[in-house]
Structure formats: structure tokens, C-alpha cells
Coordinates of C-alpha atoms in Angstrom, one line a residue:
X154 CA 117.2 60.6 19.2
X155 CA 116.4 58.6 22.3
X156 CA 118.0 56.0 24.6
X157 CA 121.7 56.8 24.8
X158 CA 122.5 53.1 25.7
X159 CA 119.2 51.2 25.1
X160 CA 116.0 51.7 23.2
X161 CA 113.4 49.1 24.3
X162 CA 110.6 48.8 21.8
X163 CA 108.4 45.9 23.1
X164 CA 108.8 42.9 25.3
X165 CA 110.8 42.5 28.5
X166 CA 114.2 44.0 29.3
X167 CA 115.7 42.6 32.5
X168 CA 118.9 44.2 33.9
X169 CA 120.8 42.9 36.9
X170 CA 124.0 44.1 38.6
X171 CA 124.8 46.5 35.8
X172 CA 126.0 50.1 35.5
X173 CA 125.0 52.8 33.0
X174 CA 127.4 55.7 33.1
X175 CA 127.9 58.9 31.0
X176 CA 125.5 58.0 28.2
X177 CA 123.7 60.8 26.6
X178 CA 121.2 62.0 24.0
X179 CA 122.2 65.6 24.2
X180 CA 120.5 67.0 21.2
X181 CA 123.8 68.4 19.8
X182 CA 124.4 69.2 16.1
X183 CA 123.2 66.4 13.9
X184 CA 121.2 64.7 16.7
X185 CA 117.5 64.3 16.0
X186 CA 114.8 65.3 18.5
X187 CA 113.6 64.6 21.1
X188 CA 116.6 63.8 23.2
X189 CA 114.9 61.7 25.8
X190 CA 116.3 58.9 28.0
X191 CA 120.0 59.5 28.5
X192 CA 120.6 55.8 29.2
X193 CA 117.3 53.9 28.6
X194 CA 114.2 54.9 26.5
X195 CA 111.1 52.8 26.1
X196 CA 108.5 52.8 23.3
X197 CA 105.5 50.5 22.8
X198 CA 104.8 48.0 25.5
X199 CA 108.4 47.6 26.8
X200 CA 108.7 46.4 30.4
X201 CA 112.0 47.3 32.1
X202 CA 113.2 45.6 35.3
X203 CA 116.4 46.7 37.0
X204 CA 117.8 44.9 40.1
X205 CA 121.0 46.1 41.9
X206 CA 122.6 48.6 39.6
X207 CA 123.5 52.2 39.0
X208 CA 122.8 54.9 36.5
X209 CA 125.3 57.8 36.9
X210 CA 126.2 60.9 34.9
X211 CA 123.7 60.3 32.1
X212 CA 122.2 63.2 30.2
X213 CA 119.1 64.0 28.0
X214 CA 118.5 67.1 26.0
X215 CA 114.9 67.2 27.1
X216 CA 113.5 64.5 29.4
X217 CA 114.7 61.6 31.5
X218 CA 118.3 62.1 32.2
X219 CA 118.7 58.4 32.9
X220 CA 115.4 56.7 32.0
X221 CA 112.3 57.7 30.0
X222 CA 109.2 55.5 30.1
X223 CA 106.4 55.5 27.5
X224 CA 102.7 55.4 28.4
X225 CA 102.2 51.8 27.7
X226 CA 105.6 50.8 29.2
X227 CA 106.7 50.0 32.7
X228 CA 109.7 50.2 35.0
X229 CA 110.4 48.2 38.2
X230 CA 113.5 48.7 40.3
X231 CA 114.6 46.7 43.3
X232 CA 117.6 45.8 45.6
X233 CA 119.5 49.1 45.8
X234 CA 119.3 50.8 42.4
X235 CA 121.2 54.1 42.4
X236 CA 120.4 57.2 40.2
X237 CA 123.2 59.7 40.8
X238 CA 124.2 62.9 39.0
X239 CA 122.0 62.5 35.9
X240 CA 120.5 65.5 34.2
X241 CA 117.7 66.5 31.8
X242 CA 118.2 69.9 30.0
X243 CA 114.8 70.5 28.5
X244 CA 113.7 74.2 28.7
X245 CA 109.9 73.9 29.0
X246 CA 107.9 73.5 32.2
X247 CA 106.8 70.0 31.1
X248 CA 110.5 68.9 30.5
X249 CA 112.8 67.5 33.1
X250 CA 113.0 64.4 35.2
X251 CA 116.8 64.5 36.0
X252 CA 116.8 60.8 36.8
X253 CA 113.4 59.5 35.5
X254 CA 110.6 60.8 33.3
X255 CA 107.5 58.7 33.3
X256 CA 105.2 59.7 30.4
X257 CA 102.0 57.9 31.5
X258 CA 103.6 54.5 32.2
X259 CA 103.6 52.3 35.3
X260 CA 106.6 52.6 37.7
X261 CA 107.4 50.6 40.8
X262 CA 110.5 51.8 42.8
X263 CA 111.7 49.6 45.6
X264 CA 114.9 50.3 47.6
X265 CA 116.0 53.0 45.2
X266 CA 118.2 56.0 45.8
X267 CA 118.1 59.2 43.7
X268 CA 120.9 61.7 44.6
X269 CA 122.2 64.9 42.9
X270 CA 120.1 64.7 39.8
X271 CA 119.1 67.9 37.9
X272 CA 116.3 69.3 35.7
X273 CA 118.4 72.3 34.7
X274 CA 116.6 73.6 31.7
X275 CA 115.3 77.2 31.9
X276 CA 111.9 75.9 33.3
X277 CA 112.9 72.3 34.0
X278 CA 110.8 70.4 36.5
X279 CA 111.4 67.2 38.6
X280 CA 115.0 67.2 39.7
X281 CA 114.8 63.5 40.3
X282 CA 111.4 62.4 39.0
X283 CA 108.8 63.9 36.6
X284 CA 105.6 61.9 36.5
X285 CA 103.4 63.0 33.7
X286 CA 100.0 61.3 33.9
X287 CA 101.5 57.9 34.9
X288 CA 101.5 55.9 38.1
X289 CA 104.4 55.6 40.6
X290 CA 104.5 53.4 43.6
X291 CA 107.6 53.8 45.7
X292 CA 108.7 52.0 48.8
X293 CA 112.0 52.7 50.6
X294 CA 112.8 55.5 48.1
X295 CA 115.4 58.1 49.0
X296 CA 115.3 61.4 47.0
X297 CA 118.1 63.8 48.2
X298 CA 120.0 66.8 47.0
X299 CA 118.3 67.0 43.6
X300 CA 117.5 70.3 41.9
X301 CA 115.0 71.7 39.4
X302 CA 114.9 75.2 38.0
X303 CA 111.1 75.5 38.0
X304 CA 109.3 73.1 40.4
X305 CA 109.6 69.8 42.1
X306 CA 113.2 69.9 43.3
X307 CA 112.8 66.2 44.1
X308 CA 109.6 65.1 42.4
X309 CA 107.2 66.7 40.0
X310 CA 103.8 65.0 39.7
X311 CA 101.6 66.3 36.9
X312 CA 98.2 64.7 36.6
X313 CA 99.5 61.3 37.7
X314 CA 99.3 59.0 40.7
X315 CA 102.1 59.0 43.2
X316 CA 102.3 56.8 46.3
X317 CA 105.3 57.0 48.6
X318 CA 105.8 54.4 51.4
X319 CA 108.5 54.6 54.0
X320 CA 110.4 57.1 51.8
X321 CA 112.5 60.2 52.3
X322 CA 112.7 63.5 50.4
X323 CA 115.6 65.5 51.8
X324 CA 117.6 68.6 50.9
X325 CA 116.1 69.0 47.4
X326 CA 115.7 72.5 45.8
X327 CA 113.4 74.2 43.3
X328 CA 115.1 77.4 42.1
X329 CA 113.5 80.7 41.1
X330 CA 111.6 79.9 37.9
X331 CA 109.2 80.2 40.0
X332 CA 110.7 77.8 42.6
X333 CA 107.7 75.8 43.8
X334 CA 107.9 72.6 45.8
X335 CA 111.4 72.0 47.0
X336 CA 110.8 68.4 47.7
X337 CA 107.5 67.7 45.9
X338 CA 105.3 69.7 43.5
X339 CA 101.9 68.4 42.5
X340 CA 99.8 69.8 39.6
X341 CA 96.9 68.7 37.5

């Protein structure tokens, strides 16, 4: 259903110097919907903190190839957290977030790299990040060579708050469905 490696319901989840690789909630036969959070999924008031780690090759059938954050939850990353080659396969325009899907929560990204992530569903958005009505504060964030089929090759911000400080969006692509915002697409 959700959280290929971890489902955090409430409380604090502190992760240090750890790797999440090839986890998935792929929505295949016998797998219940929704297929969110290939490695980590939050519900309730869960607060996730990740320091110095990697999330690579994780998959979600719909949203959050690596991580999916609930509206009352939060995520804080620091000290070189890597999101590489994760994918979200959701077909709708409000599906995606190859590395991270923030569903109204509070996210702080510090010294984080997101590289070669994909929102590859028919109208998938946010190759690296999809922020749906939440808040994201990023400092020293690198978003490069990510891809979305619809919009926001690097980042899709839909009705949320996004602040980028000393950050780089480079060589991201939004394909032809309709192909808006190669680096950043803002709606709402």
C-alpha cells in the first residue's frame, strides 16, 4: 500500500548514515492502492529526520518514488542526503514526485542532492519534487537531470510555498505532455 521500507504513523523517526535502495510500492497484482512512498511514507504527525544517507532506485506506483509526506507530517534532511534514480509512475497530473511528494506537510532540505529521478506516468509531474499545498525550505539543494512527463522536470509546486536558497536546478526536463517548466513549474 505505502512505504516500501518504512511507514511512520506518529512520533519521530530519526535516520542517520543509512541507505534505502530498491524498495517499492509498485501497485502490482495483489498490491492495494495507493502505492505512495517507495521507501518511506508518513501518516498522522510523523516527523522524519534524515542525516547523511542515500535513497536510490526506489519506486512508487503513484507518488513519492522515495518519500511521501502527509499534511501533518514533516521531513528534515541535512549533511549530504542523496536522492538518486527514484521513480513515481502515477498517470495523473497531480501524481509524481520522483524523489519526494509533499502532500501539505513541512519540508526542510539542507545540503541535499536529487539526481536522475523521474515522474514517468503519462501526465506525471515533479521529476524530483512535487509540492502539493505544503511548504518547502531548501538551502544548498541540487536538482539535476530529473525528468517529468507533464511539468516540473525538476520541481512541481502546486499551491504550496517554496523557498530556494543557494540552490541549483540544472539539466532537468519536462517532456511533451504538455512539457511545461523544465526546471520549475508553479501552479495554484
